[in-house]
PDB file of C-alpha atoms in Angstrom:
ATOM      1  CA  UNK A   3       0.000   0.000   0.000  1.00 85.00           C
ATOM      2  CA  UNK A   4       1.755   3.162  -1.219  1.00 92.00           C
ATOM      3  CA  UNK A   5      -1.125   5.512  -0.401  1.00 96.00           C
ATOM      4  CA  UNK A   6      -4.313   5.496   1.670  1.00 97.00           C
ATOM      5  CA  UNK A   7      -6.866   7.596  -0.198  1.00 97.00           C
ATOM      6  CA  UNK A   8     -10.144   5.925   0.759  1.00 97.00           C
ATOM      7  CA  UNK A   9     -11.673   2.811   2.228  1.00 97.00           C
ATOM      8  CA  UNK A  10     -13.212   1.906  -1.130  1.00 95.00           C
ATOM      9  CA  UNK A  11      -9.822   0.819  -2.489  1.00 92.00           C
ATOM     10  CA  UNK A  12      -8.947  -1.457   0.450  1.00 96.00           C
ATOM     11  CA  UNK A  13      -9.310  -5.210   0.298  1.00 97.00           C
ATOM     12  CA  UNK A  14     -10.687  -6.997   3.359  1.00 98.00           C
ATOM     13  CA  UNK A  15      -7.251  -8.510   3.914  1.00 97.00           C
ATOM     14  CA  UNK A  16      -5.618  -5.050   3.886  1.00 96.00           C
ATOM     15  CA  UNK A  17      -8.242  -3.614   6.232  1.00 98.00           C
ATOM     16  CA  UNK A  18      -7.932  -6.449   8.770  1.00 98.00           C
ATOM     17  CA  UNK A  19      -4.133  -6.207   8.536  1.00 97.00           C
ATOM     18  CA  UNK A  20      -4.270  -2.479   9.371  1.00 98.00           C
ATOM     19  CA  UNK A  21      -6.570  -3.128  12.343  1.00 98.00           C
ATOM     20  CA  UNK A  22      -4.280  -5.903  13.567  1.00 98.00           C
ATOM     21  CA  UNK A  23      -1.228  -3.645  13.215  1.00 97.00           C
ATOM     22  CA  UNK A  24      -3.037  -0.960  15.203  1.00 97.00           C
ATOM     23  CA  UNK A  25      -3.694  -3.498  17.954  1.00 96.00           C
ATOM     24  CA  UNK A  26       0.024  -4.240  18.122  1.00 95.00           C
ATOM     25  CA  UNK A  27       0.885  -0.547  18.233  1.00 95.00           C
ATOM     26  CA  UNK A  28      -1.619  -0.035  21.050  1.00 95.00           C
ATOM     27  CA  UNK A  29       0.664  -2.129  23.226  1.00 90.00           C
ATOM     28  CA  UNK A  30       3.167   0.772  23.030  1.00 82.00           C
ATOM     29  CA  UNK A  31       1.000   2.607  25.548  1.00 77.00           C
ATOM     30  CA  UNK A  32       1.869   0.008  28.193  1.00 78.00           C
ATOM     31  CA  UNK A  33       5.622   0.374  27.713  1.00 81.00           C
ATOM     32  CA  UNK A  34       7.857   2.408  30.017  1.00 77.00           C
ATOM     33  CA  UNK A  35       9.097   4.320  26.956  1.00 78.00           C
ATOM     34  CA  UNK A  36       5.941   4.662  24.773  1.00 79.00           C
ATOM     35  CA  UNK A  37       7.817   5.218  21.528  1.00 90.00           C
ATOM     36  CA  UNK A  38       9.148   3.037  18.687  1.00 94.00           C
ATOM     37  CA  UNK A  39      12.036   3.699  16.251  1.00 94.00           C
ATOM     38  CA  UNK A  40      10.112   2.420  13.199  1.00 95.00           C
ATOM     39  CA  UNK A  41      10.087   5.754  11.288  1.00 96.00           C
ATOM     40  CA  UNK A  42      13.362   7.207  12.548  1.00 95.00           C
ATOM     41  CA  UNK A  43      14.826   9.557   9.866  1.00 94.00           C
ATOM     42  CA  UNK A  44      11.472   9.607   8.015  1.00 96.00           C
ATOM     43  CA  UNK A  45       9.796  12.996   7.587  1.00 96.00           C
ATOM     44  CA  UNK A  46       5.995  13.122   7.769  1.00 96.00           C
ATOM     45  CA  UNK A  47       4.315  16.322   6.566  1.00 94.00           C
ATOM     46  CA  UNK A  48       0.838  17.144   7.829  1.00 93.00           C
ATOM     47  CA  UNK A  49      -0.620  19.324   5.085  1.00 92.00           C
ATOM     48  CA  UNK A  50      -3.843  20.732   6.526  1.00 92.00           C
ATOM     49  CA  UNK A  51      -5.735  23.165   4.287  1.00 89.00           C
ATOM     50  CA  UNK A  52      -8.868  22.775   6.415  1.00 88.00           C
ATOM     51  CA  UNK A  53      -9.375  23.433  10.126  1.00 83.00           C
ATOM     52  CA  UNK A  54      -8.850  20.397  12.307  1.00 86.00           C
ATOM     53  CA  UNK A  55      -7.866  19.699  15.872  1.00 89.00           C
ATOM     54  CA  UNK A  56      -8.227  16.022  16.743  1.00 92.00           C
ATOM     55  CA  UNK A  57      -7.198  14.607  13.336  1.00 96.00           C
ATOM     56  CA  UNK A  58      -4.111  16.812  13.029  1.00 95.00           C
ATOM     57  CA  UNK A  59      -3.005  16.197  16.613  1.00 96.00           C
ATOM     58  CA  UNK A  60      -3.685  12.478  16.263  1.00 97.00           C
ATOM     59  CA  UNK A  61      -1.483  12.217  13.157  1.00 97.00           C
ATOM     60  CA  UNK A  62       1.222  14.246  14.907  1.00 97.00           C
ATOM     61  CA  UNK A  63       1.102  11.985  17.953  1.00 96.00           C
ATOM     62  CA  UNK A  64       1.164   8.856  15.784  1.00 97.00           C
ATOM     63  CA  UNK A  65       4.174  10.034  13.763  1.00 97.00           C
ATOM     64  CA  UNK A  66       6.101  11.072  16.871  1.00 96.00           C
ATOM     65  CA  UNK A  67       5.422   7.751  18.606  1.00 96.00           C
ATOM     66  CA  UNK A  68       7.105   6.143  15.581  1.00 96.00           C
ATOM     67  CA  UNK A  69      10.074   8.562  15.962  1.00 96.00           C
ATOM     68  CA  UNK A  70       9.374  10.355  12.661  1.00 97.00           C
ATOM     69  CA  UNK A  71      10.316  13.976  12.058  1.00 96.00           C
ATOM     70  CA  UNK A  72       7.057  15.919  11.750  1.00 96.00           C
ATOM     71  CA  UNK A  73       6.339  19.109   9.812  1.00 92.00           C
ATOM     72  CA  UNK A  74       2.854  20.541  10.165  1.00 90.00           C
ATOM     73  CA  UNK A  75       1.546  23.006   7.604  1.00 85.00           C
ATOM     74  CA  UNK A  76      -1.729  24.859   8.032  1.00 79.00           C
ATOM     75  CA  UNK A  77      -3.242  26.742   5.104  1.00 71.00           C
ATOM     76  CA  UNK A  78      -4.364  29.695   7.182  1.00 67.00           C
ATOM     77  CA  UNK A  79      -1.668  32.382   7.293  1.00 59.00           C
ATOM     78  CA  UNK A  80       0.524  30.586   4.732  1.00 61.00           C
ATOM     79  CA  UNK A  81       1.708  31.376   1.205  1.00 60.00           C
ATOM     80  CA  UNK A  82      -1.653  30.095  -0.043  1.00 59.00           C
ATOM     81  CA  UNK A  83      -2.972  33.574   0.761  1.00 56.00           C
ATOM     82  CA  UNK A  84      -0.408  34.869  -1.765  1.00 60.00           C
ATOM     83  CA  UNK A  85      -1.754  32.573  -4.458  1.00 63.00           C
ATOM     84  CA  UNK A  86       0.509  29.533  -4.093  1.00 71.00           C
ATOM     85  CA  UNK A  87      -1.098  26.392  -5.486  1.00 82.00           C
ATOM     86  CA  UNK A  88      -1.586  22.969  -3.914  1.00 83.00           C
ATOM     87  CA  UNK A  89       1.018  21.588  -6.310  1.00 86.00           C
ATOM     88  CA  UNK A  90       3.663  24.181  -5.426  1.00 88.00           C
ATOM     89  CA  UNK A  91       3.015  23.881  -1.711  1.00 86.00           C
ATOM     90  CA  UNK A  92       3.274  20.095  -1.771  1.00 84.00           C
ATOM     91  CA  UNK A  93       6.404  20.101  -3.917  1.00 88.00           C
ATOM     92  CA  UNK A  94       8.046  22.678  -1.647  1.00 88.00           C
ATOM     93  CA  UNK A  95       7.430  20.472   1.364  1.00 84.00           C
ATOM     94  CA  UNK A  96       8.646  17.364  -0.437  1.00 87.00           C
ATOM     95  CA  UNK A  97      11.833  19.249  -1.318  1.00 90.00           C
ATOM     96  CA  UNK A  98      12.339  19.579   2.436  1.00 88.00           C
ATOM     97  CA  UNK A  99      12.481  15.793   2.667  1.00 89.00           C
ATOM     98  CA  UNK A 100       8.908  14.601   3.139  1.00 91.00           C
ATOM     99  CA  UNK A 101       8.399  10.882   2.594  1.00 93.00           C
ATOM    100  CA  UNK A 102       4.773  10.757   3.709  1.00 96.00           C
ATOM    101  CA  UNK A 103       2.286  13.573   3.085  1.00 95.00           C
ATOM    102  CA  UNK A 104      -0.890  13.598   5.175  1.00 96.00           C
ATOM    103  CA  UNK A 105      -3.375  15.921   3.490  1.00 95.00           C
ATOM    104  CA  UNK A 106      -6.689  17.393   4.567  1.00 94.00           C
ATOM    105  CA  UNK A 107      -8.511  19.561   2.043  1.00 93.00           C
ATOM    106  CA  UNK A 108     -11.967  21.025   1.511  1.00 90.00           C
ATOM    107  CA  UNK A 109     -12.095  19.748  -2.089  1.00 92.00           C
ATOM    108  CA  UNK A 110     -13.166  16.169  -2.778  1.00 94.00           C
ATOM    109  CA  UNK A 111     -10.413  14.437  -4.749  1.00 94.00           C
ATOM    110  CA  UNK A 112      -7.523  16.605  -3.526  1.00 93.00           C
ATOM    111  CA  UNK A 113      -5.696  13.634  -1.961  1.00 95.00           C
ATOM    112  CA  UNK A 114      -6.139  11.541  -5.117  1.00 95.00           C
ATOM    113  CA  UNK A 115      -4.766  14.405  -7.213  1.00 93.00           C
ATOM    114  CA  UNK A 116      -1.683  14.711  -5.024  1.00 92.00           C
ATOM    115  CA  UNK A 117      -1.075  10.964  -5.169  1.00 94.00           C
ATOM    116  CA  UNK A 118      -1.571  10.445  -8.904  1.00 94.00           C
ATOM    117  CA  UNK A 119      -0.750  13.719 -10.647  1.00 92.00           C
ATOM    118  CA  UNK A 120       2.972  13.002 -10.823  1.00 92.00           C
ATOM    119  CA  UNK A 121       3.711  16.035  -8.671  1.00 91.00           C
ATOM    120  CA  UNK A 122       5.098  13.979  -5.762  1.00 91.00           C
ATOM    121  CA  UNK A 123       6.977  10.758  -5.160  1.00 92.00           C
ATOM    122  CA  UNK A 124       5.880  10.696  -1.505  1.00 94.00           C
ATOM    123  CA  UNK A 125       3.182   8.441  -0.105  1.00 96.00           C
ATOM    124  CA  UNK A 126      -0.107  10.263   0.431  1.00 96.00           C
ATOM    125  CA  UNK A 127      -2.580   9.683   3.270  1.00 97.00           C
ATOM    126  CA  UNK A 128      -6.026  11.232   3.006  1.00 98.00           C
ATOM    127  CA  UNK A 129      -6.963  12.948   6.285  1.00 97.00           C
ATOM    128  CA  UNK A 130     -10.326  14.060   4.883  1.00 96.00           C
ATOM    129  CA  UNK A 131     -11.214  15.534   1.493  1.00 95.00           C
ATOM    130  CA  UNK A 132     -14.451  17.477   1.056  1.00 92.00           C
ATOM    131  CA  UNK A 133     -17.477  15.210   1.364  1.00 91.00           C
ATOM    132  CA  UNK A 134     -15.589  12.285  -0.202  1.00 94.00           C
ATOM    133  CA  UNK A 135     -13.537  10.157   2.220  1.00 96.00           C
ATOM    134  CA  UNK A 136     -11.939  10.113   5.682  1.00 97.00           C
ATOM    135  CA  UNK A 137     -10.412   6.629   5.721  1.00 98.00           C
ATOM    136  CA  UNK A 138      -8.462   6.759   8.987  1.00 98.00           C
ATOM    137  CA  UNK A 139     -11.628   7.838  10.827  1.00 98.00           C
ATOM    138  CA  UNK A 140     -13.467   4.801   9.460  1.00 98.00           C
ATOM    139  CA  UNK A 141     -10.563   2.526  10.381  1.00 98.00           C
ATOM    140  CA  UNK A 142     -10.459   3.840  13.948  1.00 98.00           C
ATOM    141  CA  UNK A 143     -14.240   3.436  14.213  1.00 98.00           C
ATOM    142  CA  UNK A 144     -13.991  -0.177  13.021  1.00 98.00           C
ATOM    143  CA  UNK A 145     -11.055  -0.785  15.355  1.00 98.00           C
ATOM    144  CA  UNK A 146     -13.007   0.599  18.309  1.00 98.00           C
ATOM    145  CA  UNK A 147     -16.045  -1.522  17.516  1.00 98.00           C
ATOM    146  CA  UNK A 148     -13.922  -4.637  17.114  1.00 98.00           C
ATOM    147  CA  UNK A 149     -12.130  -4.039  20.420  1.00 98.00           C
ATOM    148  CA  UNK A 150     -15.363  -3.393  22.339  1.00 97.00           C
ATOM    149  CA  UNK A 151     -17.061  -6.457  20.880  1.00 97.00           C
ATOM    150  CA  UNK A 152     -14.217  -8.981  20.828  1.00 97.00           C
ATOM    151  CA  UNK A 153     -11.448  -7.648  23.110  1.00 95.00           C
ATOM    152  CA  UNK A 154      -8.442  -9.981  23.234  1.00 93.00           C
ATOM    153  CA  UNK A 155     -10.031 -12.137  20.520  1.00 96.00           C
ATOM    154  CA  UNK A 156     -10.267  -9.227  18.064  1.00 97.00           C
ATOM    155  CA  UNK A 157      -7.103  -9.917  16.049  1.00 96.00           C
ATOM    156  CA  UNK A 158      -7.693 -11.345  12.593  1.00 97.00           C
ATOM    157  CA  UNK A 159     -11.469 -10.959  12.546  1.00 97.00           C
ATOM    158  CA  UNK A 160     -13.874  -8.594  10.792  1.00 98.00           C
ATOM    159  CA  UNK A 161     -17.274  -7.346  11.900  1.00 98.00           C
ATOM    160  CA  UNK A 162     -19.397 -10.034  10.291  1.00 98.00           C
ATOM    161  CA  UNK A 163     -23.053  -9.773  11.276  1.00 98.00           C
ATOM    162  CA  UNK A 164     -22.601  -6.660  13.430  1.00 98.00           C
ATOM    163  CA  UNK A 165     -25.418  -4.121  12.886  1.00 98.00           C
ATOM    164  CA  UNK A 166     -24.516  -0.429  12.797  1.00 98.00           C
ATOM    165  CA  UNK A 167     -26.857   2.547  12.400  1.00 98.00           C
ATOM    166  CA  UNK A 168     -25.219   5.734  11.075  1.00 98.00           C
ATOM    167  CA  UNK A 169     -27.463   8.676  11.891  1.00 97.00           C
ATOM    168  CA  UNK A 170     -27.657  12.304  10.825  1.00 94.00           C
ATOM    169  CA  UNK A 171     -26.186  14.467   8.096  1.00 92.00           C
ATOM    170  CA  UNK A 172     -25.138  11.646   5.802  1.00 94.00           C
ATOM    171  CA  UNK A 173     -25.228  13.784   2.661  1.00 91.00           C
ATOM    172  CA  UNK A 174     -22.291  15.956   3.735  1.00 90.00           C
ATOM    173  CA  UNK A 175     -20.384  13.313   5.671  1.00 92.00           C
ATOM    174  CA  UNK A 176     -17.105  11.863   4.419  1.00 95.00           C
ATOM    175  CA  UNK A 177     -17.072   9.843   7.655  1.00 96.00           C
ATOM    176  CA  UNK A 178     -20.319   8.140   6.652  1.00 96.00           C
ATOM    177  CA  UNK A 179     -19.058   7.343   3.144  1.00 96.00           C
ATOM    178  CA  UNK A 180     -15.809   5.879   4.447  1.00 97.00           C
ATOM    179  CA  UNK A 181     -17.628   3.879   7.116  1.00 98.00           C
ATOM    180  CA  UNK A 182     -20.177   2.475   4.684  1.00 97.00           C
ATOM    181  CA  UNK A 183     -17.431   1.040   2.471  1.00 97.00           C
ATOM    182  CA  UNK A 184     -15.321  -0.286   5.329  1.00 98.00           C
ATOM    183  CA  UNK A 185     -18.098  -1.714   7.494  1.00 98.00           C
ATOM    184  CA  UNK A 186     -19.611  -3.483   4.482  1.00 98.00           C
ATOM    185  CA  UNK A 187     -16.169  -4.817   3.556  1.00 98.00           C
ATOM    186  CA  UNK A 188     -15.777  -6.220   7.069  1.00 98.00           C
ATOM    187  CA  UNK A 189     -19.184  -7.905   6.949  1.00 98.00           C
ATOM    188  CA  UNK A 190     -21.293  -5.499   9.029  1.00 98.00           C
ATOM    189  CA  UNK A 191     -24.892  -4.594   8.216  1.00 98.00           C
ATOM    190  CA  UNK A 192     -25.252  -0.817   7.896  1.00 98.00           C
ATOM    191  CA  UNK A 193     -28.420   1.256   8.138  1.00 98.00           C
ATOM    192  CA  UNK A 194     -28.267   4.944   7.281  1.00 97.00           C
ATOM    193  CA  UNK A 195     -30.774   7.160   9.086  1.00 97.00           C
ATOM    194  CA  UNK A 196     -31.338  10.716   7.899  1.00 95.00           C
ATOM    195  CA  UNK A 197     -34.012  13.170   6.824  1.00 92.00           C
ATOM    196  CA  UNK A 198     -34.819  12.619   3.158  1.00 91.00           C
ATOM    197  CA  UNK A 199     -33.115  15.963   2.437  1.00 90.00           C
ATOM    198  CA  UNK A 200     -29.860  14.734   4.018  1.00 90.00           C
ATOM    199  CA  UNK A 201     -29.793  11.328   2.344  1.00 91.00           C
ATOM    200  CA  UNK A 202     -27.104  11.318  -0.359  1.00 89.00           C
ATOM    201  CA  UNK A 203     -27.956  11.054  -4.045  1.00 88.00           C
ATOM    202  CA  UNK A 204     -27.586   7.529  -5.380  1.00 90.00           C
ATOM    203  CA  UNK A 205     -28.091   5.918  -1.974  1.00 92.00           C
ATOM    204  CA  UNK A 206     -30.070   3.110  -3.638  1.00 92.00           C
ATOM    205  CA  UNK A 207     -26.815   1.776  -5.109  1.00 93.00           C
ATOM    206  CA  UNK A 208     -25.010   1.778  -1.737  1.00 95.00           C
ATOM    207  CA  UNK A 209     -24.649  -1.509   0.192  1.00 96.00           C
ATOM    208  CA  UNK A 210     -26.859  -0.244   3.024  1.00 97.00           C
ATOM    209  CA  UNK A 211     -30.417   0.010   4.237  1.00 97.00           C
ATOM    210  CA  UNK A 212     -31.915   3.476   4.479  1.00 97.00           C
ATOM    211  CA  UNK A 213     -34.592   4.683   6.884  1.00 97.00           C
ATOM    212  CA  UNK A 214     -35.851   8.122   7.856  1.00 95.00           C
ATOM    213  CA  UNK A 215     -37.478   6.838  11.065  1.00 97.00           C
ATOM    214  CA  UNK A 216     -34.810   6.789  13.803  1.00 97.00           C
ATOM    215  CA  UNK A 217     -37.100   5.197  16.405  1.00 97.00           C
ATOM    216  CA  UNK A 218     -37.923   2.301  14.092  1.00 97.00           C
ATOM    217  CA  UNK A 219     -34.204   1.609  13.592  1.00 97.00           C
ATOM    218  CA  UNK A 220     -33.518   1.809  17.339  1.00 96.00           C
ATOM    219  CA  UNK A 221     -36.352  -0.631  18.042  1.00 95.00           C
ATOM    220  CA  UNK A 222     -34.487  -3.184  15.933  1.00 96.00           C
ATOM    221  CA  UNK A 223     -31.665  -3.111  18.535  1.00 96.00           C
ATOM    222  CA  UNK A 224     -28.518  -2.272  16.547  1.00 98.00           C
ATOM    223  CA  UNK A 225     -25.142  -3.214  18.005  1.00 98.00           C
ATOM    224  CA  UNK A 226     -23.903   0.358  17.557  1.00 98.00           C
ATOM    225  CA  UNK A 227     -25.371   3.773  16.835  1.00 98.00           C
ATOM    226  CA  UNK A 228     -22.978   6.231  15.216  1.00 98.00           C
ATOM    227  CA  UNK A 229     -24.198   9.815  15.466  1.00 97.00           C
ATOM    228  CA  UNK A 230     -23.043  12.415  12.908  1.00 96.00           C
ATOM    229  CA  UNK A 231     -22.652  16.157  13.304  1.00 89.00           C
ATOM    230  CA  UNK A 232     -24.883  18.468  11.275  1.00 83.00           C
ATOM    231  CA  UNK A 233     -22.329  20.161   9.004  1.00 69.00           C
ATOM    232  CA  UNK A 234     -23.843  23.601   8.535  1.00 65.00           C
ATOM    233  CA  UNK A 235     -20.581  24.879   7.036  1.00 64.00           C
ATOM    234  CA  UNK A 236     -21.125  22.606   4.004  1.00 59.00           C
ATOM    235  CA  UNK A 237     -24.814  23.429   3.534  1.00 55.00           C
ATOM    236  CA  UNK A 238     -26.063  25.713   0.796  1.00 59.00           C
ATOM    237  CA  UNK A 239     -29.689  26.096   1.775  1.00 61.00           C
ATOM    238  CA  UNK A 240     -32.200  24.798   4.302  1.00 72.00           C
ATOM    239  CA  UNK A 241     -32.305  21.010   4.782  1.00 73.00           C
ATOM    240  CA  UNK A 242     -34.746  20.837   7.722  1.00 73.00           C
ATOM    241  CA  UNK A 243     -37.346  23.207   9.208  1.00 68.00           C
ATOM    242  CA  UNK A 244     -35.370  24.096  12.370  1.00 79.00           C
ATOM    243  CA  UNK A 245     -32.663  22.723  14.681  1.00 81.00           C
ATOM    244  CA  UNK A 246     -35.402  21.933  17.211  1.00 87.00           C
ATOM    245  CA  UNK A 247     -37.292  19.873  14.638  1.00 88.00           C
ATOM    246  CA  UNK A 248     -34.098  18.023  13.646  1.00 89.00           C
ATOM    247  CA  UNK A 249     -33.306  17.233  17.280  1.00 92.00           C
ATOM    248  CA  UNK A 250     -36.839  15.981  17.878  1.00 94.00           C
ATOM    249  CA  UNK A 251     -36.600  13.367  15.131  1.00 93.00           C
ATOM    250  CA  UNK A 252     -32.887  12.528  14.770  1.00 94.00           C
ATOM    251  CA  UNK A 253     -31.080  13.175  18.054  1.00 95.00           C
ATOM    252  CA  UNK A 254     -29.971  10.463  20.463  1.00 97.00           C
ATOM    253  CA  UNK A 255     -31.913  12.132  23.271  1.00 97.00           C
ATOM    254  CA  UNK A 256     -32.075  10.998  26.880  1.00 97.00           C
ATOM    255  CA  UNK A 257     -35.359   9.192  26.190  1.00 96.00           C
ATOM    256  CA  UNK A 258     -34.014   7.363  23.140  1.00 97.00           C
ATOM    257  CA  UNK A 259     -30.822   6.466  24.959  1.00 97.00           C
ATOM    258  CA  UNK A 260     -32.831   5.075  27.900  1.00 96.00           C
ATOM    259  CA  UNK A 261     -34.780   2.881  25.485  1.00 93.00           C
ATOM    260  CA  UNK A 262     -31.676   1.388  23.830  1.00 94.00           C
ATOM    261  CA  UNK A 263     -30.855  -2.273  24.423  1.00 93.00           C
ATOM    262  CA  UNK A 264     -28.093  -2.742  27.012  1.00 93.00           C
ATOM    263  CA  UNK A 265     -25.614  -3.985  24.430  1.00 95.00           C
ATOM    264  CA  UNK A 266     -25.890  -1.038  22.008  1.00 97.00           C
ATOM    265  CA  UNK A 267     -22.736   1.079  21.788  1.00 98.00           C
ATOM    266  CA  UNK A 268     -22.814   4.841  21.177  1.00 98.00           C
ATOM    267  CA  UNK A 269     -20.291   6.331  18.739  1.00 98.00           C
ATOM    268  CA  UNK A 270     -19.526   9.819  17.429  1.00 97.00           C
ATOM    269  CA  UNK A 271     -16.545  10.938  15.299  1.00 95.00           C
ATOM    270  CA  UNK A 272     -16.536  14.402  16.891  1.00 89.00           C
ATOM    271  CA  UNK A 273     -16.715  17.267  17.315  1.00 89.00           C
ATOM    272  CA  UNK A 274     -20.125  16.880  18.945  1.00 91.00           C
ATOM    273  CA  UNK A 275     -23.025  19.284  19.089  1.00 89.00           C
ATOM    274  CA  UNK A 276     -24.365  18.313  22.492  1.00 94.00           C
ATOM    275  CA  UNK A 277     -28.083  18.853  22.711  1.00 91.00           C
ATOM    276  CA  UNK A 278     -28.428  18.867  18.921  1.00 90.00           C
ATOM    277  CA  UNK A 279     -27.555  15.374  17.623  1.00 93.00           C
ATOM    278  CA  UNK A 280     -26.606  13.776  20.953  1.00 96.00           C
ATOM    279  CA  UNK A 281     -27.491  14.262  24.623  1.00 97.00           C
ATOM    280  CA  UNK A 282     -24.815  14.478  27.304  1.00 97.00           C
ATOM    281  CA  UNK A 283     -26.327  11.432  29.008  1.00 97.00           C
ATOM    282  CA  UNK A 284     -25.611   9.348  25.910  1.00 97.00           C
ATOM    283  CA  UNK A 285     -22.227  10.937  25.126  1.00 97.00           C
ATOM    284  CA  UNK A 286     -20.874  10.469  28.658  1.00 97.00           C
ATOM    285  CA  UNK A 287     -22.304   7.029  29.367  1.00 97.00           C
ATOM    286  CA  UNK A 288     -20.198   3.865  29.856  1.00 96.00           C
ATOM    287  CA  UNK A 289     -21.615   2.623  26.563  1.00 96.00           C
ATOM    288  CA  UNK A 290     -20.137   5.610  24.737  1.00 98.00           C
ATOM    289  CA  UNK A 291     -16.949   4.843  22.779  1.00 98.00           C
ATOM    290  CA  UNK A 292     -16.244   8.484  21.940  1.00 97.00           C
ATOM    291  CA  UNK A 293     -13.043   8.908  23.961  1.00 97.00           C
ATOM    292  CA  UNK A 294     -11.920   5.395  22.987  1.00 97.00           C
ATOM    293  CA  UNK A 295     -12.246   6.490  19.352  1.00 98.00           C
ATOM    294  CA  UNK A 296      -9.885   9.413  20.014  1.00 97.00           C
ATOM    295  CA  UNK A 297      -7.310   7.189  21.724  1.00 96.00           C
ATOM    296  CA  UNK A 298      -7.584   4.440  19.119  1.00 97.00           C
ATOM    297  CA  UNK A 299      -7.077   6.981  16.339  1.00 98.00           C
ATOM    298  CA  UNK A 300      -3.423   7.257  17.336  1.00 97.00           C
ATOM    299  CA  UNK A 301      -2.845   3.480  17.053  1.00 97.00           C
ATOM    300  CA  UNK A 302      -4.662   3.280  13.725  1.00 98.00           C
ATOM    301  CA  UNK A 303      -2.708   6.197  12.278  1.00 98.00           C
ATOM    302  CA  UNK A 304       0.546   4.656  13.471  1.00 97.00           C
ATOM    303  CA  UNK A 305      -0.413   1.523  11.525  1.00 97.00           C
ATOM    304  CA  UNK A 306      -1.261   3.531   8.404  1.00 98.00           C
ATOM    305  CA  UNK A 307       1.902   5.664   8.492  1.00 98.00           C
ATOM    306  CA  UNK A 308       4.020   2.578   9.033  1.00 97.00           C
ATOM    307  CA  UNK A 309       2.435   0.653   6.169  1.00 96.00           C
ATOM    308  CA  UNK A 310       2.545   3.436   3.564  1.00 96.00           C
ATOM    309  CA  UNK A 311       6.121   4.344   4.492  1.00 94.00           C
ATOM    310  CA  UNK A 312       7.095   0.754   3.695  1.00 88.00           C
ATOM    311  CA  UNK A 313       5.270   0.849   0.367  1.00 77.00           C
ATOM    312  CA  UNK A 314       3.101  -2.147   1.168  1.00 52.00           C
ATOM    313  CA  UNK A 315       5.754  -4.417   2.607  1.00 47.00           C
ATOM    314  CA  UNK A 316       4.521  -6.281   5.618  1.00 41.00           C
ATOM    315  CA  UNK A 317       6.362  -6.287   8.919  1.00 39.00           C
TER     316      UNK A 317
END
């Protein structure tokens, strides 16, 4: 694997291998010196043209735990304001020695363009591009689910037969798209829940069920409910009558959380809008995996950086 651009290009074998590698890297946390020399003398550039906190910091932490040299570039306040292009910026950073470029961009396809335009010889990791893909988020979500469900027996297995409801602003969500591909690949059954106005075009061809009735989906007792943020910054128009109306029908409220089966896990990729798509009771409950997802993101990104830096060679 030279690049990681989306979950739709992964094979099941590659996906399980990444999750297994992440499980091995998680053991670093228990060591007296929680750092490995695997990427010593390798430079990782975090090229963030879009605001981010947890993803950028998670990639930084992952690279540093592998002993890589890390350069972080943020579009705001850079030469981009003087008209410098994506190509020139990336090539400038590669000239400084970058071997792996982690890119986050508001335009769908930006990571693919960097990887395949011939501009760079570096490996490219997509840290989120427009409404297209966010593959490391989907991998950390799958990793978290696998760990919660199977624990010490998680290595080598997928998510066959696990039922997951992904709820909210699916239309604008790269997290949802990446999760649909990956969860289906790993054998899970996915149901998307959204207002009809926030269901993506072409959903009929996706390997999922779709429902606009959240309570009906909850009554079926899914193994996990993944709540999505309403992405107002990507909206060009009105998609629902009011925030109050959206919350009434699509939020994981205290009442809906109380009615969930005991085994149902609560997930959210963050950042959360508490009181809009999720209640604090649900977000802070023992069944919530939200902080686990943040922690596990470091192990998953260590696995991804390690694999792409080796150009697909296995350990």
